[in-house]
Coordinates of C-alpha atoms in Angstrom, one line a residue:
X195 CA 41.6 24.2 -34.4
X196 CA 38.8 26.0 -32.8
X197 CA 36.5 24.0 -33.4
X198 CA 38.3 21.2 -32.1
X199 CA 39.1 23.1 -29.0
X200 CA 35.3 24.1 -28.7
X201 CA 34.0 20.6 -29.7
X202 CA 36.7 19.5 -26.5
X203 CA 35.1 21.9 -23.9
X204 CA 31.5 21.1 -24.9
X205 CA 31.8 16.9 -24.4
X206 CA 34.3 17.8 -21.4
X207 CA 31.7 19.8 -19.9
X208 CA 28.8 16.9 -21.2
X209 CA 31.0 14.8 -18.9
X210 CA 30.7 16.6 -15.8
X211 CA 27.2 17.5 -16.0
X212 CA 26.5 13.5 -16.9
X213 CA 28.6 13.2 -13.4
X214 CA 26.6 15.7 -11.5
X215 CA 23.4 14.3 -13.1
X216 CA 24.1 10.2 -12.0
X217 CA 25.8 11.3 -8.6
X218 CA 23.0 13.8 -7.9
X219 CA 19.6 12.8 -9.2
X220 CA 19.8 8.8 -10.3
X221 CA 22.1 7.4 -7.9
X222 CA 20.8 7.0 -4.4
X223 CA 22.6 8.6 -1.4
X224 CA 23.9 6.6 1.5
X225 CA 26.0 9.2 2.8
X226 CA 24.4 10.2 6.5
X227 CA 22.6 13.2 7.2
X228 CA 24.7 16.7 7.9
X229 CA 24.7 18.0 11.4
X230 CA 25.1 21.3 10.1
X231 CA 23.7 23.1 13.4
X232 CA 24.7 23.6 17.0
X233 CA 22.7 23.3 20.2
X234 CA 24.0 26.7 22.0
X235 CA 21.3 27.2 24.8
X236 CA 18.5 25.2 26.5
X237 CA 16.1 26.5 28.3
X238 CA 12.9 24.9 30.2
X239 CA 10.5 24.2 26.0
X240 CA 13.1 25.9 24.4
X241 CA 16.7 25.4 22.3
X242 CA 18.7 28.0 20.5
X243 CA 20.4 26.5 17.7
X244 CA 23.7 28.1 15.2
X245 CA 23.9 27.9 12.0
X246 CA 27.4 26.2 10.8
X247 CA 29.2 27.4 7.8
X248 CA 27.4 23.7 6.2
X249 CA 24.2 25.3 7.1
X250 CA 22.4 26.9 4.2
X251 CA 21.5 30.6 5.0
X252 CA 17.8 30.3 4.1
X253 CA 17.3 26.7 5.4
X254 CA 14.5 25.0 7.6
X255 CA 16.5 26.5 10.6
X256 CA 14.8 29.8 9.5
X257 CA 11.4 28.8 8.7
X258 CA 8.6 28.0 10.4
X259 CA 6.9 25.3 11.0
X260 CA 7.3 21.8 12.7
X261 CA 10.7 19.8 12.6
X262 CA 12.1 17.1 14.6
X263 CA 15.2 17.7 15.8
X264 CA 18.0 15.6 15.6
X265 CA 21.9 14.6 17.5
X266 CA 23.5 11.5 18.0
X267 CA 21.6 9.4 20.3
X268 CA 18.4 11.9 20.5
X269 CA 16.0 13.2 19.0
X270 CA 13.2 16.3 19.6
X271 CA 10.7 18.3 17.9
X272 CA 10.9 22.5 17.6
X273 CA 7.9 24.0 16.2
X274 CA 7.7 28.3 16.6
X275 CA 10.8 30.5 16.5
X276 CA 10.6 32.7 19.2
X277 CA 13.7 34.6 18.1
X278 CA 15.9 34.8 15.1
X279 CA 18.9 36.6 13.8
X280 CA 21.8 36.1 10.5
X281 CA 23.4 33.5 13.5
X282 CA 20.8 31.9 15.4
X283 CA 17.3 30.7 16.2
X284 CA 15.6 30.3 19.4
X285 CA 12.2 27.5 19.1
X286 CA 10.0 26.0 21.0
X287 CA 11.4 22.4 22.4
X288 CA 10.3 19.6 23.2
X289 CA 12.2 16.1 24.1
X290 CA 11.0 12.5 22.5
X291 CA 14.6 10.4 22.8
X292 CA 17.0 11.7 24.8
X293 CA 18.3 14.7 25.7
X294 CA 20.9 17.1 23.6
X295 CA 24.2 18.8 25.2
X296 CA 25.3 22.4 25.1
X297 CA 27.3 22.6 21.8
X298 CA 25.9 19.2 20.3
X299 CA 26.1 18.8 16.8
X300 CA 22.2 18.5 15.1
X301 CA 19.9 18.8 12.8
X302 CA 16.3 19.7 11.6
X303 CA 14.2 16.3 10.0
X304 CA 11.4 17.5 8.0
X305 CA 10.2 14.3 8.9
X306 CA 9.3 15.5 12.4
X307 CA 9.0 12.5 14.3
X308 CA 11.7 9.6 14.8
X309 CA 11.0 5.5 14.6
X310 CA 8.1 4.1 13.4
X311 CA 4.2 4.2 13.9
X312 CA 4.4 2.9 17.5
X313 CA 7.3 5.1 18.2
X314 CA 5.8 8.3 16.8
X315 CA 2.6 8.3 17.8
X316 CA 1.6 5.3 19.7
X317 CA -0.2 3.8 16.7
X318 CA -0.1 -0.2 16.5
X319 CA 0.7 -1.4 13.5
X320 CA 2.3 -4.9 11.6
X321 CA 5.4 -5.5 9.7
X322 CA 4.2 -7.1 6.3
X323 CA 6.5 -8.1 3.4
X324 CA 4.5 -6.7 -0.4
X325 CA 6.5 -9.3 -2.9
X326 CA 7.5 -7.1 -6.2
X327 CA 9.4 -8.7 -9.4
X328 CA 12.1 -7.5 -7.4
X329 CA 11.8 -9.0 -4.4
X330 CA 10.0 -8.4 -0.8
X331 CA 9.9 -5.2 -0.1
X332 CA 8.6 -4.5 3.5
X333 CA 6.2 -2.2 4.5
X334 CA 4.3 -1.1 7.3
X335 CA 0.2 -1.7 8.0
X336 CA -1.9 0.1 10.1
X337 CA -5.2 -1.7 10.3
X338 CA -8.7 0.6 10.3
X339 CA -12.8 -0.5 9.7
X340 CA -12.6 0.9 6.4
X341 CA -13.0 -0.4 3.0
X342 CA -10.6 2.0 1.7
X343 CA -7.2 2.1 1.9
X344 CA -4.5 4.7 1.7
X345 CA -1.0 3.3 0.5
X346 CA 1.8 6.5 1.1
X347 CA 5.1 6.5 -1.2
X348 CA 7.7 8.5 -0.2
X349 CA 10.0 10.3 -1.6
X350 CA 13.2 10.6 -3.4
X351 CA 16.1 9.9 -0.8
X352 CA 13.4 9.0 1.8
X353 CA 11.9 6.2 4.0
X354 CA 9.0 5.1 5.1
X355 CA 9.3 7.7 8.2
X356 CA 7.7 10.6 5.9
X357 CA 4.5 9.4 6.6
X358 CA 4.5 9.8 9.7
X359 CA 3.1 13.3 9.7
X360 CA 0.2 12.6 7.6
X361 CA -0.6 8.9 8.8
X362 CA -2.1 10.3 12.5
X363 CA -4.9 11.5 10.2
X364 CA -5.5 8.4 8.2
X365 CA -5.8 6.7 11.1
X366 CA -8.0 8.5 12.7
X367 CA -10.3 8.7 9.7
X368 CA -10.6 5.2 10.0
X369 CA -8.3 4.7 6.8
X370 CA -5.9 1.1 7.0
X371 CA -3.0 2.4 5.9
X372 CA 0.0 0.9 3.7
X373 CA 3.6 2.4 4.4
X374 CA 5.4 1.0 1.5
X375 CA 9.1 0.6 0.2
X376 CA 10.2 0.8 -3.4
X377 CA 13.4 -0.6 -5.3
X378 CA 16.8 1.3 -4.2
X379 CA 15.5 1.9 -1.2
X380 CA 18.0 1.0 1.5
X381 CA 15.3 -1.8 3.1
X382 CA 14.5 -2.6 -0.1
X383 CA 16.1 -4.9 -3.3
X384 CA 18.3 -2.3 -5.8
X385 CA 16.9 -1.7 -9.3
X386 CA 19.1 -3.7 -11.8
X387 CA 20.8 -0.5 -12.9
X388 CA 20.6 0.4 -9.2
X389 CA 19.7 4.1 -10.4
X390 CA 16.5 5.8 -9.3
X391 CA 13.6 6.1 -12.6
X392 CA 11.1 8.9 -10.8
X393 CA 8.8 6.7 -11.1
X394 CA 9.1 5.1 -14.8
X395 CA 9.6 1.4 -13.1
X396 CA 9.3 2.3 -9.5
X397 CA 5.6 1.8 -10.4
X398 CA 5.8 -1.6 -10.5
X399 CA 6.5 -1.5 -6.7
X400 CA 3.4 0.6 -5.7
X401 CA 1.6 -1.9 -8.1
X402 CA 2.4 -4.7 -6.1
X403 CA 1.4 -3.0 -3.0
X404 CA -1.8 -1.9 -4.9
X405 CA -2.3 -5.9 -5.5
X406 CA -1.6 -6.6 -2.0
X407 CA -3.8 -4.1 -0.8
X408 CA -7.1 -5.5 -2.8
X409 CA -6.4 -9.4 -1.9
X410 CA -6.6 -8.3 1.6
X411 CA -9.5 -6.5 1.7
X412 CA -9.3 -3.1 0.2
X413 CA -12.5 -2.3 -2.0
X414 CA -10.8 1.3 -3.3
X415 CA -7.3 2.8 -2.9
X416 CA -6.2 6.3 -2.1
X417 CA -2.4 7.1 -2.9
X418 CA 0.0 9.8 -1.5
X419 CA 2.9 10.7 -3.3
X420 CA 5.5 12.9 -1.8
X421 CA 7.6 14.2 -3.6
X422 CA 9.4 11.5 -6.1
X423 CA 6.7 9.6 -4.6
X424 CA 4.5 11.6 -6.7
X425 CA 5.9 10.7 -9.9
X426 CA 5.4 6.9 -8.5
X427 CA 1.7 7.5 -8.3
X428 CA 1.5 9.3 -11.6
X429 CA 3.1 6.6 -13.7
X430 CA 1.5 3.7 -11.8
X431 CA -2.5 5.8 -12.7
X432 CA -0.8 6.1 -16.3
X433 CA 0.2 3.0 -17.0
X434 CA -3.4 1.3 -15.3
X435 CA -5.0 3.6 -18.1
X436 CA -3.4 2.7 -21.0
X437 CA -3.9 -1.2 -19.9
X438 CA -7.8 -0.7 -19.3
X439 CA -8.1 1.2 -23.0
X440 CA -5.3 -1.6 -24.4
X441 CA -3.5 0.7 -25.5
X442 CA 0.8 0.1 -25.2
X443 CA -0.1 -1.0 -21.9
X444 CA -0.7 -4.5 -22.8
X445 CA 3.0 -4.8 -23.1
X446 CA 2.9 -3.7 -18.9
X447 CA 0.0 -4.5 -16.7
X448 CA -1.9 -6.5 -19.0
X449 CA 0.4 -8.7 -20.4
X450 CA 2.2 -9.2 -16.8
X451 CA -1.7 -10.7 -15.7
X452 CA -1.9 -12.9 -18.5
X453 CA 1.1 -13.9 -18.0
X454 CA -0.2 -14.8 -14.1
X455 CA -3.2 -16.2 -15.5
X456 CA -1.5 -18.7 -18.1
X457 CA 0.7 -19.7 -15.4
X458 CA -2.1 -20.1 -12.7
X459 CA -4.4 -22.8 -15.6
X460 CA -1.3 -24.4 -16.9
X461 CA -1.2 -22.6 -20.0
X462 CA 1.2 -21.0 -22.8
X463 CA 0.4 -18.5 -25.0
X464 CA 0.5 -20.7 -27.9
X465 CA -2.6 -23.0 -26.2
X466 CA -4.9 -19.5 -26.3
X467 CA -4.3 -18.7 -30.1
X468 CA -5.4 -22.5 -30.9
X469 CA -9.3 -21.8 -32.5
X470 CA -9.9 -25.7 -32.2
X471 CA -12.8 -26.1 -29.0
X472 CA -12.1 -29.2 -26.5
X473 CA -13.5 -30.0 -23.4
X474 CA -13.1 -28.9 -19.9
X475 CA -14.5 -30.2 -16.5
X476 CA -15.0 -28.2 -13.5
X477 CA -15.7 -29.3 -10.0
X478 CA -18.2 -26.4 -8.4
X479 CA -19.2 -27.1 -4.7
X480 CA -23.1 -26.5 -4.1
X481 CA -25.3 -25.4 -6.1
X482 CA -24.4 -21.5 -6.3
X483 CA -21.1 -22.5 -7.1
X484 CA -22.7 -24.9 -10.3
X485 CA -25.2 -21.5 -10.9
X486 CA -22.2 -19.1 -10.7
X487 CA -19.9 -21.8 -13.2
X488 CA -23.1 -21.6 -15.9
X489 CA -23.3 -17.8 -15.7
X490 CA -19.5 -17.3 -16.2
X491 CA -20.2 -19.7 -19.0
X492 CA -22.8 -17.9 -20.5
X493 CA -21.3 -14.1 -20.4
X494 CA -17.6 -15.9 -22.1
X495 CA -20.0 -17.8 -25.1
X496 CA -22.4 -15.0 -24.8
X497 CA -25.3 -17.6 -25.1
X498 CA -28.3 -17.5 -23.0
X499 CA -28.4 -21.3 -23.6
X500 CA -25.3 -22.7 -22.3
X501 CA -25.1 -26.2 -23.2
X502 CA -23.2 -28.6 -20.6
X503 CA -22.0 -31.8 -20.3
X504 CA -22.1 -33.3 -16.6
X505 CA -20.6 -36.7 -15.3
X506 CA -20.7 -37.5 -11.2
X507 CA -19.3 -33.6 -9.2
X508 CA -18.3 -32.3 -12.4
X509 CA -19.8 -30.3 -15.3
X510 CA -18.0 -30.0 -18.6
X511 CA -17.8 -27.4 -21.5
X512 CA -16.6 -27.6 -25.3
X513 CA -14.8 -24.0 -25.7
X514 CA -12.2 -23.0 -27.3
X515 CA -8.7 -22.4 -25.1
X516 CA -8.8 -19.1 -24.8
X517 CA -12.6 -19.0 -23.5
X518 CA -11.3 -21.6 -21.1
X519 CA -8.6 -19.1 -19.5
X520 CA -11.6 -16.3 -19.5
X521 CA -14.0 -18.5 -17.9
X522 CA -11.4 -20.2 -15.5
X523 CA -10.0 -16.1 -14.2
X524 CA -13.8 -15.2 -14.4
X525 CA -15.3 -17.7 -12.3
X526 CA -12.2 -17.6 -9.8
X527 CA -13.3 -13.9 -9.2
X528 CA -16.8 -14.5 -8.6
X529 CA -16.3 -17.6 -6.7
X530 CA -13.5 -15.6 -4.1
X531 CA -16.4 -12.5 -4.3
X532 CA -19.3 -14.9 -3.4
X533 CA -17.4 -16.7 -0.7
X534 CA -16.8 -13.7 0.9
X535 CA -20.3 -12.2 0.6
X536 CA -21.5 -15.1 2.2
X537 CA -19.7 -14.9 4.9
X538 CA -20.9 -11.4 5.9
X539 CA -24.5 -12.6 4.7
X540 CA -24.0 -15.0 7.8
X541 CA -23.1 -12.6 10.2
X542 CA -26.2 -10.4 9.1
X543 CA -28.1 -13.4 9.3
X544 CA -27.3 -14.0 12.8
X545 CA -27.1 -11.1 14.1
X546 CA -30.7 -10.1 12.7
X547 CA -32.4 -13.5 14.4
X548 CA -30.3 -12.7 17.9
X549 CA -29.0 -16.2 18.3
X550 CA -26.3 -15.4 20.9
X551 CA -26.0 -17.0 24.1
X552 CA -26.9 -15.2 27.5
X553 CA -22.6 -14.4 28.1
X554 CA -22.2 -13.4 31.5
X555 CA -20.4 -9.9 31.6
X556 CA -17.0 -10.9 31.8
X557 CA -17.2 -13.2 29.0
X558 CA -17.1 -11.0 25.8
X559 CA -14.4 -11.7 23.4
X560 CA -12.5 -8.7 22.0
X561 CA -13.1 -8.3 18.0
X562 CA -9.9 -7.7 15.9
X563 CA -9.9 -4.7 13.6
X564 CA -10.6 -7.2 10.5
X565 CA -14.0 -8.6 13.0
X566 CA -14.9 -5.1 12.9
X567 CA -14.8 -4.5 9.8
X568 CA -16.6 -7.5 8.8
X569 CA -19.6 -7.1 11.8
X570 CA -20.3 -3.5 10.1
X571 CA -20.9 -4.5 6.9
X572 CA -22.7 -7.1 7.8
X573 CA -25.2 -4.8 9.9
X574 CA -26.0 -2.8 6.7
X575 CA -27.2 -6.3 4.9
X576 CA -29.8 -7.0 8.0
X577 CA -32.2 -4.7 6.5
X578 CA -32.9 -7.6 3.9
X579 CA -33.5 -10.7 6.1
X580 CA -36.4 -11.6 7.8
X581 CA -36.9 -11.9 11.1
X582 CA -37.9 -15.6 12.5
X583 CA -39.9 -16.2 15.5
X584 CA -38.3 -19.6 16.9
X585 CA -40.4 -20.5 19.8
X586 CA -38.3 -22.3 22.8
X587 CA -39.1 -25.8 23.5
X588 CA -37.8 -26.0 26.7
X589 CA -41.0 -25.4 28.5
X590 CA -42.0 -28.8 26.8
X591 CA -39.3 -31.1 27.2
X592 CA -37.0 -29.4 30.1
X593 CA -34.1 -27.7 30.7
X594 CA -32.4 -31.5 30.7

């Protein structure tokens, strides 16, 4: 009988801590923010607040630091207490939205400042959708000259507003910057469990901003976790380890690119097991593009002879299917990398010989962030040209 009693008490208690577990740490909280303080005083850049009986006795309210604060309708900033007591603070005060009533109900944001980029800090910035196995998650992207990017998660419970303390900096460091959502979130698509992971599949979502990131542009990342957001950033670097070493992580990241790749050439897995070689033509434009095709060709066979087959625009190659798919994703790469190469090798090009018109003042063209970007590194591949000497013959035939 005691046992049975004990072996009661021990799953009814399981139970309740399963409860307080899923309603505490996995399932995501909708429930609005407590206004568990009271605006008592206002002064010319400073508030006193109360503590309610829902306020926790060793809270923000008595720490210091920087904190928005926040009532229906408004919201402000306090940074140092000036006074404190068991009850009450006194801090330094400052307006953004509105403007708070004696015996308003509010409440610190550790977030510190309300709305969005714009908002905040006067930063521009662009609403952009990142398109996850889950759906679009949106996300917000601050443009800067640099190659490197810095993607932020945030944290458990969160939004995207906790980066708005660290994203000034970013910014100012010449950092573009990614502001991302991730599955659960309440912007964002629900998991299919609709429980939070800490990070064990929320991963996949800061992989597909990671993707997103590098086919615009980005040449390295730099991630900032907060909090849960952490834990994203963690399992995302694990799980891009274990696919570079092959190891379990084919059944993840590289398995979910082959899968992109066989889909891309019109191919099943089955095709790339076959050992049997067949043709395949290509269509390269130029001759880089034919030089690039024949040195993909070369590293997948691993010949320094690569033997070809040509008919009119086309070369062909007897491999096997899955050299095709390697040769095919390889020479995609190169052929995107060289494109874009080119294109800055132009603007070095004419920027080095000076072939711009005589503008008059008033007829310069403002550069976008990404013209910028492009005109710098550009001016670091001048070095390399050689600088013509085109002699005007205007003074022979006329100006006519």
């Amino acid at each position: 009988d005691v046992l049975l009693a004990l072996g009661g008490v021990v799953v009814g208690g399981g139970w309740y801590f399963s409860d307080r577990l899923k309603g505490g740490a996995l399932e995501p909280d909708r429930d609005p923010d407590q206004l568990d303080l009271q605006v008592v005083a206002l002064e010319e850049g400073e508030v006193t607040l109360r503590a309610t009986e829902r306020a926790s006795k060793d809270g923000d309210w008595t720490k210091e630091g920087i904190f928005g604060l926040e009532w229906a309708g408004g919201y402000g900033q306090v940074s140092a207490i000036l006074r404190i007591d068991d009850e009450q603070v006194v801090r330094e005060f400052s307006v953004i939205q509105g403007a708070p009533e004696i015996g308003e109900p509010a409440r610190l944001d550790s977030f510190a400042f309300p709305g969005d980029p714009e908002q905040a800090h006067g930063i521009g910035f662009e609403e952009v959708v990142i398109t996850s196995e889950l759906g679009e998650l949106p996300a917000w992207f601050v443009d800067g000259p640099r190659d490197t990017w810095v993607i932020f998660v945030h944290g458990k419970g969160a939004n995207r507003r906790e980066a708005l303390r660290m994203l000034p900096t970013a910014v100012e460091l010449g950092f573009p910057s990614l502001v991302i959502t991730y599955r659960n979130d309440v912007e964002a698509p629900a998991s299919p469990d609709g429980f939070y992971r800490f990070g064990k599949t929320e991963w996949e979502d800061l992989e597909a901003a990671a993707d997103y990131a590098i086919q615009h542009g980005a040449d390295e990342l730099v991630l900032v976790g907060y909090s849960m957001g952490g834990g994203i950033v963690t399992n995302f670097l694990y799980e891009l380890r274990l696919a570079e070493r092959g190891v379990g992580g084919e059944k993840v990241n590289a398995r979910r690119q082959l899968d992109k790749w066989l889909m891309k050439y019109g191919m099943t897995l089955e095709d790339i097991k076959k050992p049997e070689k067949r043709m395949y033509w290509f269509n390269p434009k130029g001759q880089f593009e034919k030089g690039l095709l024949l040195q993909c060709y070369a590293i997948v066979v691993n010949t320094s002879r690569p033997g070809q087959y040509k008919r009119p625009r086309q070369k062909g190659f007897k491999m096997t299917p899955r050299q095709y798919l390697e040769l095919c994703s390889m020479y995609d790469f190169y052929t995107a990398l060289w494109d874009k190469e080119v294109h800055h090798f132009f603007i070095a090009f004419i920027q080095k010989q000076g072939m711009y018109p005589k503008a008059a003042k008033d007829d310069h063209v403002a550069l976008s962030m990404q013209e910028l970007r492009e005109h710098r590194k550009a001016a670091g591949m001048t070095d390399g040209i050689e600088k013509g000497n085109y002699v005007s013959t205007r003074k022979q035939i006329g100006d006519g």
